[in-house]
CSV table of C-alpha atoms in Angstrom, one decimal:
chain,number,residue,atom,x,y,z
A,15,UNK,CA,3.0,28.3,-37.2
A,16,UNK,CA,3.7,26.6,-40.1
A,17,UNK,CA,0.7,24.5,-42.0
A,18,UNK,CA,2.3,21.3,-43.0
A,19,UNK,CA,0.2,18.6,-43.6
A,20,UNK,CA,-1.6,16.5,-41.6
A,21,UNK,CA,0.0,13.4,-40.8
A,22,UNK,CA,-1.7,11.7,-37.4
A,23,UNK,CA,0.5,8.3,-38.0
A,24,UNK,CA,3.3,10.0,-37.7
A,25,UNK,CA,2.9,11.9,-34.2
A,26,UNK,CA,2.1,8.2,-32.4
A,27,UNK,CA,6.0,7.3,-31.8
A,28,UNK,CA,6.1,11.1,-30.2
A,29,UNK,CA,3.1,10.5,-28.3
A,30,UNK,CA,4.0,7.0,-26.8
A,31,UNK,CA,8.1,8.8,-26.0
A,32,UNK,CA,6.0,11.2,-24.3
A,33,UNK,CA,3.4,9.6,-22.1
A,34,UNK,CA,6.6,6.8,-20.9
A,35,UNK,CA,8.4,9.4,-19.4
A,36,UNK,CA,5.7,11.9,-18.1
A,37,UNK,CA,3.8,12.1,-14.8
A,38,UNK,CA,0.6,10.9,-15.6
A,39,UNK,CA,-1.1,13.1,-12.5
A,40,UNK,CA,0.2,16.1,-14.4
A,41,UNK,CA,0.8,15.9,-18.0
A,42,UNK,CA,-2.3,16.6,-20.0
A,43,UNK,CA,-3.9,16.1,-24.0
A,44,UNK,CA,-3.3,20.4,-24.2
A,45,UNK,CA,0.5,19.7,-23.0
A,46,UNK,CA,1.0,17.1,-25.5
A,47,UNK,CA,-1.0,18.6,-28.2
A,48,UNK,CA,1.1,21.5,-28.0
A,49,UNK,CA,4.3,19.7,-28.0
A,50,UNK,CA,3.1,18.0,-31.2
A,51,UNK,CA,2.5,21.4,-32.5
A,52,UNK,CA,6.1,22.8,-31.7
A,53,UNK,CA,7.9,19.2,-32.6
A,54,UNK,CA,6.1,18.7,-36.4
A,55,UNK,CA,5.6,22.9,-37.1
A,56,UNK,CA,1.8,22.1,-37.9
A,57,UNK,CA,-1.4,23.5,-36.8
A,58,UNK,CA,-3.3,21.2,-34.9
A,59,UNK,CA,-6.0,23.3,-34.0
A,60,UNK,CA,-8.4,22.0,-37.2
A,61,UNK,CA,-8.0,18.6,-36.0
A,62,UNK,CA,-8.2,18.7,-32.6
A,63,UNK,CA,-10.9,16.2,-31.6
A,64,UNK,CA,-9.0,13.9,-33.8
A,65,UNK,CA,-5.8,14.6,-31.6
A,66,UNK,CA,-7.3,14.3,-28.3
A,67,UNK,CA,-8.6,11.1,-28.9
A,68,UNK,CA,-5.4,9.6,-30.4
A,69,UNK,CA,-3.3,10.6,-27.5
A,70,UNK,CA,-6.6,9.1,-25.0
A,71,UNK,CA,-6.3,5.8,-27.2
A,72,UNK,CA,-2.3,5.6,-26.5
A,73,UNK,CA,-2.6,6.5,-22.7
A,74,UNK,CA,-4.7,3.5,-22.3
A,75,UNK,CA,-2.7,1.5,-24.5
A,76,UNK,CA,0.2,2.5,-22.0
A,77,UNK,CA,-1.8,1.3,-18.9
A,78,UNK,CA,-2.3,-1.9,-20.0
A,79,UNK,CA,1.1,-2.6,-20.9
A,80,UNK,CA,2.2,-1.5,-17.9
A,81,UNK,CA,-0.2,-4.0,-16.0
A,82,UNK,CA,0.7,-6.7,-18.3
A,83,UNK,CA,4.5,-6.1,-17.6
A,84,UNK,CA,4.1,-5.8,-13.6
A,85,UNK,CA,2.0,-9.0,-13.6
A,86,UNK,CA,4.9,-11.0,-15.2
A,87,UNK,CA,7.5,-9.4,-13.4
A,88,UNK,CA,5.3,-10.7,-9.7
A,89,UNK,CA,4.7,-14.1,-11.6
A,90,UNK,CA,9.0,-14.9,-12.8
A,91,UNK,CA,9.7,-13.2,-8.8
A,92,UNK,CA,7.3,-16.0,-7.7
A,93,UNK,CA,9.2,-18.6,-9.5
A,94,UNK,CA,12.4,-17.5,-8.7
A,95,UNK,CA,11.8,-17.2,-4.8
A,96,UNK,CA,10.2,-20.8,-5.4
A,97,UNK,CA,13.6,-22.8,-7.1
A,98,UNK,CA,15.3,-20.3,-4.7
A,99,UNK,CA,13.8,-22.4,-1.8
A,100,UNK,CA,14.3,-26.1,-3.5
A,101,UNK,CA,18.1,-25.1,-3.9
A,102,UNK,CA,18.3,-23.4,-0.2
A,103,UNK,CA,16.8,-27.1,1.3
A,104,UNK,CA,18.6,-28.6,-0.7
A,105,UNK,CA,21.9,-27.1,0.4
A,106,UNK,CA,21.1,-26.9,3.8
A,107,UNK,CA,21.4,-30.8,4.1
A,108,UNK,CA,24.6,-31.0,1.8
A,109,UNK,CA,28.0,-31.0,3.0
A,110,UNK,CA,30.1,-28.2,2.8
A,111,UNK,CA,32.3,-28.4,-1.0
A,112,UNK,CA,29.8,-31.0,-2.2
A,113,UNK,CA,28.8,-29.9,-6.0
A,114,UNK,CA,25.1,-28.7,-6.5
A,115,UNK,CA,23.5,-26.3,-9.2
A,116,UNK,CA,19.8,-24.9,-9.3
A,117,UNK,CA,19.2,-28.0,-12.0
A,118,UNK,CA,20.0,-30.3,-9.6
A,119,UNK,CA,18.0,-28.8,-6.9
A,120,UNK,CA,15.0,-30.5,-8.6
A,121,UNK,CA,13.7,-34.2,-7.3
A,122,UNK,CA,15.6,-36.8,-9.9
A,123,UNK,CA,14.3,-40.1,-10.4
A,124,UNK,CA,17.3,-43.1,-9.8
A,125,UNK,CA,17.5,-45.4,-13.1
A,126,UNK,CA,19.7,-48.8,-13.4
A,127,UNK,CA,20.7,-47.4,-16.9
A,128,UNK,CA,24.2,-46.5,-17.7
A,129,UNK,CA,24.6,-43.1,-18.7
A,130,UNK,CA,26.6,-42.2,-22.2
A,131,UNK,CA,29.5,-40.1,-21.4
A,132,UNK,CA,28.0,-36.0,-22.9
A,133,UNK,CA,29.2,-35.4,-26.4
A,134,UNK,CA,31.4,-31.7,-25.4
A,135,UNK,CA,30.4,-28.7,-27.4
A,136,UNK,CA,32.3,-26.0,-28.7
A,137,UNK,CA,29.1,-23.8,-28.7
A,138,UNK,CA,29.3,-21.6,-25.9
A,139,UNK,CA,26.8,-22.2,-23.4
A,140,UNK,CA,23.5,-20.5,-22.9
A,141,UNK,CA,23.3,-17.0,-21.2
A,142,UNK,CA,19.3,-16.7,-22.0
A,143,UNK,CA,17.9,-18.1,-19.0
A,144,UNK,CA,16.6,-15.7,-17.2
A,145,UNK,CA,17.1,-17.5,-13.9
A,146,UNK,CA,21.8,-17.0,-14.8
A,147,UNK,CA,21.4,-13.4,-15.5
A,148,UNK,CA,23.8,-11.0,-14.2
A,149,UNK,CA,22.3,-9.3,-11.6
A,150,UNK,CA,23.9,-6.0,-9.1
A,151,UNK,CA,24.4,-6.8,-6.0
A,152,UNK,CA,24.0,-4.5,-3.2
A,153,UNK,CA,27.4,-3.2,-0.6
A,154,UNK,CA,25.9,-5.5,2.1
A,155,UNK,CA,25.5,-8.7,0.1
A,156,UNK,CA,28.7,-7.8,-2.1
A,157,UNK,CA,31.0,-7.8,1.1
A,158,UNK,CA,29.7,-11.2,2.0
A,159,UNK,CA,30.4,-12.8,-1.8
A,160,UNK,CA,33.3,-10.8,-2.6
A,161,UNK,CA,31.6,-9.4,-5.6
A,162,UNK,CA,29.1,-6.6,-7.2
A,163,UNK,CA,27.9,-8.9,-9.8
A,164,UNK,CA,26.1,-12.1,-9.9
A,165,UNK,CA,23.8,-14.5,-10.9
A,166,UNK,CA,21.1,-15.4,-8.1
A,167,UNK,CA,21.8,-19.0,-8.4
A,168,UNK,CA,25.8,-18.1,-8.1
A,169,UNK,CA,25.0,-15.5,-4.8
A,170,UNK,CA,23.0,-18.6,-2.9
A,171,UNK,CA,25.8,-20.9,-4.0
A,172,UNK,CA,28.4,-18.8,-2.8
A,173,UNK,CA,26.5,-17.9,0.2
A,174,UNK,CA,26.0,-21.3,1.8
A,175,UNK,CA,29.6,-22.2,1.0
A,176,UNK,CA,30.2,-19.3,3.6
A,177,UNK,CA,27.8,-20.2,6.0
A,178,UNK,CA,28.8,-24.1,5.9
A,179,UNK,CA,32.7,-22.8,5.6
A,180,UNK,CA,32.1,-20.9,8.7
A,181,UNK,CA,30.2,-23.8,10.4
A,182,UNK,CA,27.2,-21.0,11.1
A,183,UNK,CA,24.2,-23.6,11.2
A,184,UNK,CA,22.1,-24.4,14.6
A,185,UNK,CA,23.6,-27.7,15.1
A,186,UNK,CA,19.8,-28.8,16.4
A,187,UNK,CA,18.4,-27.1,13.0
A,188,UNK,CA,20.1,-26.9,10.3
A,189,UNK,CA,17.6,-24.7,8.7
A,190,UNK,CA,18.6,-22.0,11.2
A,191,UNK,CA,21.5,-19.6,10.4
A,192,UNK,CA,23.4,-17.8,13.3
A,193,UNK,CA,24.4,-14.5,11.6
A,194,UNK,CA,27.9,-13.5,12.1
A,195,UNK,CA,29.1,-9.9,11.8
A,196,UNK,CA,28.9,-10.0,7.9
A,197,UNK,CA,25.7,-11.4,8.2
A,198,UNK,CA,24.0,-9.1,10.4
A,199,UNK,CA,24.3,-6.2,8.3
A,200,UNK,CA,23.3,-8.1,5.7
A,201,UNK,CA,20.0,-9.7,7.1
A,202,UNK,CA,19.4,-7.2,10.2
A,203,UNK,CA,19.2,-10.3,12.8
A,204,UNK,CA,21.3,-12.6,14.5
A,205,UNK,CA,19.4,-16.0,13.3
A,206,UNK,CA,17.5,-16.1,9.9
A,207,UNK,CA,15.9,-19.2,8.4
A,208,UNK,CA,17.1,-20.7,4.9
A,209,UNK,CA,13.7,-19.9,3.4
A,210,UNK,CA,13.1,-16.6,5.1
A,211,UNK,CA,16.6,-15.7,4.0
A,212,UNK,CA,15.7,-15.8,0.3
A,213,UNK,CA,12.9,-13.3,0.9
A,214,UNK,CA,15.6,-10.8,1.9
A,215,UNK,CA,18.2,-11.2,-0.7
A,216,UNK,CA,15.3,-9.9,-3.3
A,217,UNK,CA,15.6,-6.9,-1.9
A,218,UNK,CA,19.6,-6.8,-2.1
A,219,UNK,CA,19.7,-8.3,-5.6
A,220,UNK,CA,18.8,-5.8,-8.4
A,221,UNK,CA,18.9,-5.5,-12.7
A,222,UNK,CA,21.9,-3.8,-14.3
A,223,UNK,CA,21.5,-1.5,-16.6
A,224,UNK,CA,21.0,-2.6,-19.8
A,225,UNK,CA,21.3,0.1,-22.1
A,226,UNK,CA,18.1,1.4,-22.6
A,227,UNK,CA,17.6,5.0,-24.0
A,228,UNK,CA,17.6,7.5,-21.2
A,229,UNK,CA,13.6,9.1,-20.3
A,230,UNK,CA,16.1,12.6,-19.9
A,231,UNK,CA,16.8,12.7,-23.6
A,232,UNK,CA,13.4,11.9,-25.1
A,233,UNK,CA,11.9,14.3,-22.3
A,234,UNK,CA,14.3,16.9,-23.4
A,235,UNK,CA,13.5,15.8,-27.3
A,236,UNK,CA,9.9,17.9,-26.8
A,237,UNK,CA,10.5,20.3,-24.0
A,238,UNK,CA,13.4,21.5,-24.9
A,239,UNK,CA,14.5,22.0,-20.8
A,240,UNK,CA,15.9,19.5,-19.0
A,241,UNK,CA,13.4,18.2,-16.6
A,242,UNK,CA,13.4,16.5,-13.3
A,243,UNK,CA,12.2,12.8,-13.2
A,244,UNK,CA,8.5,12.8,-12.0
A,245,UNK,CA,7.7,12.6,-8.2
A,246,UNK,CA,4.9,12.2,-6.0
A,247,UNK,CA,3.4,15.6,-5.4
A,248,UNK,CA,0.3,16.5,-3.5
A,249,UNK,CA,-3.1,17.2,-5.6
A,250,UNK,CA,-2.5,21.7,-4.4
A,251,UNK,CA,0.6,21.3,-5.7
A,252,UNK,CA,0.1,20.6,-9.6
A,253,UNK,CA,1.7,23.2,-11.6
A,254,UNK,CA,-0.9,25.4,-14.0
A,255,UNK,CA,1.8,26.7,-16.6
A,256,UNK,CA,-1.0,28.4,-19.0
A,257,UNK,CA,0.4,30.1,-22.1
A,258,UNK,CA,-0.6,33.4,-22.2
A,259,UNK,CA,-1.4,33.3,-25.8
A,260,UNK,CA,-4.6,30.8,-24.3
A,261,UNK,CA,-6.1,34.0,-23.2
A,262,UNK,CA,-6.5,35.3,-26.4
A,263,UNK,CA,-7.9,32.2,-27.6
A,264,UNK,CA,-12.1,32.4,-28.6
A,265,UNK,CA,-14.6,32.1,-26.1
A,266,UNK,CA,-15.3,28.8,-27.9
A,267,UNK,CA,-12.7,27.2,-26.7
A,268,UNK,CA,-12.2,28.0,-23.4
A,269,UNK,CA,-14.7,25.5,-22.4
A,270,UNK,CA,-12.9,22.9,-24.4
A,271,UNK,CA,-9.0,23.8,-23.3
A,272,UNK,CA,-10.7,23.2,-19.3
A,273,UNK,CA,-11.6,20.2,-19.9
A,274,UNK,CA,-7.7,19.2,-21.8
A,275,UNK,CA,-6.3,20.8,-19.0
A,276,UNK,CA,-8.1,18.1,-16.8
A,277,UNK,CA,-4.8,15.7,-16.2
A,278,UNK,CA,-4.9,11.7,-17.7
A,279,UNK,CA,-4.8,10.4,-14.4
A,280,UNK,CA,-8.4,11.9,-12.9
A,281,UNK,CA,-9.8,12.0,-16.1
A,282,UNK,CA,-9.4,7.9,-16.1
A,283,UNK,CA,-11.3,7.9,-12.7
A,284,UNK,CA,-13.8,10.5,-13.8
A,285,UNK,CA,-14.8,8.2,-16.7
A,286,UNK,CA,-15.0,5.2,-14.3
A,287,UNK,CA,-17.5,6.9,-12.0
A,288,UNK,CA,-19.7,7.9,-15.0
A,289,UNK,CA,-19.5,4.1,-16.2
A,290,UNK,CA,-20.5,3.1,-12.6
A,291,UNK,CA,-23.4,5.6,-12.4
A,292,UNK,CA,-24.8,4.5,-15.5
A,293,UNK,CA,-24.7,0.9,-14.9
A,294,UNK,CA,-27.0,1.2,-11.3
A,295,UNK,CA,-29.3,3.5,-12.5
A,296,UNK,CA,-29.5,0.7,-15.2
């Protein structure tokens, strides 16, 4: 081992490529530790309070960031399925061919005023609207709009100009679709509602790859084996892969490597039932 120097800024982009890609019920401050170790060719052991609590500060740093990104991701699907369900009452009372975007979904206001004719622009127009992103489309919806890629404003466009092209509304209720063969397979009933039907294409309407480095490679980057992505696995059935150079290690230690050897996950809820202990004996 060799005894570079000690340089704990530097290990914190390792750490963070780590702890994205890892299975938080198994992966543990020993694991990483020694990763660090292997990676930089520095011994570790001298500062190894000061390591521990580095990687502990980054894990939680990760947890909130991940709750930050799932509570915007529930908060833009709420808005979505919202102008989703203007648009779809909106074309549900709309002839068949008649022009109508998401924009104009949205209640306008009638003025006497004569309108200037636009000024056309030889910018191109803007793709960062979340709302016209190019989105996959699964086999069932793609047979229906004759396409694997979309915009969710372009698949319910296209989608009631089938419906209304193939006169499949409930003549009594035009909010009621009857579902022909296409349609079936795509919704898994033979009537849907215009609103309900919204709810389902969610789940058939999915991000495209966008080019982000692959978890493999930086998993690969510190193990140096290629590893399978993490799964769901039963408390009995954690893997223990001890070194057996820990054997050999002081009896000092041993009490401390037990406790690194604890995984993030149940160390997080072990420090939550100390906090809750303490505050009612308070």
């Amino acid at each position: 081992m060799s005894s570079e120097e000690y340089r704990p800024h530097e290990y914190l982009p390792t750490i963070d490529a780590i702890l994205s890609v890892a299975d938080l019920e198994k992966i543990t401050v020993k694991k990483i530790r020694n990763a660090l170790q292997e990676l930089f060719g520095v011994n570790l052991n001298p500062h190894k309070q000061n390591v521990n609590e580095i990687i502990m500060e980054r894990y939680y740093s990760l947890l909130d960031q991940r709750k930050n990104e799932q509570r915007s991701l529930k908060e833009r699907k709420a808005e979505i399925e919202a102008q989703d369900a203007i648009m779809a009452a909106r074309l549900s009372k709309t002839p068949y061919n008649s022009p109508l975007t998401r924009s104009s979904a949205k209640n306008k206001t009638t003025t006497s005023k004569v309108k200037k004719p636009k000024k056309v622009s030889d910018k191109p127009p803007r793709t960062n609207n979340p709302f016209n992103k190019v989105m996959g489309l699964s086999s069932e919806l793609a047979d229906v709009v004759q396409a694997t890629q979309k915009s969710r404003p372009q698949v319910v466009k296209i989608l009631w100009e089938y419906i209304k092209g193939r006169d499949l509304q409930n003549p009594s209720d035009k909010r009621i679709i009857i579902c022909d063969e296409k349609l079936q397979r795509l919704f898994k009933k033979k009537t849907v509602g215009a609103f309900e039907m919204n709810k389902i294409l969610s789940k058939h309407i999915f991000p495209l790859e966008d080019g982000k480095e692959d978890p493999e490679a930086i998993k690969k980057s510190y193990s140096g084996k290629s590893v399978k992505p993490p799964s769901k696995v039963k408390s009995d059935e954690r893997i223990n892969d001890e070194d057996d150079e820990d054997d050999e290690e002081e009896e000092d230690d041993d009490d401390d490597d037990e406790e690194e050897d604890d995984n993030l996950a149940d160390v997080v809820k072990a420090e939550d039932v100390d906090s809750s202990s303490e505050e009612s004996e308070a």
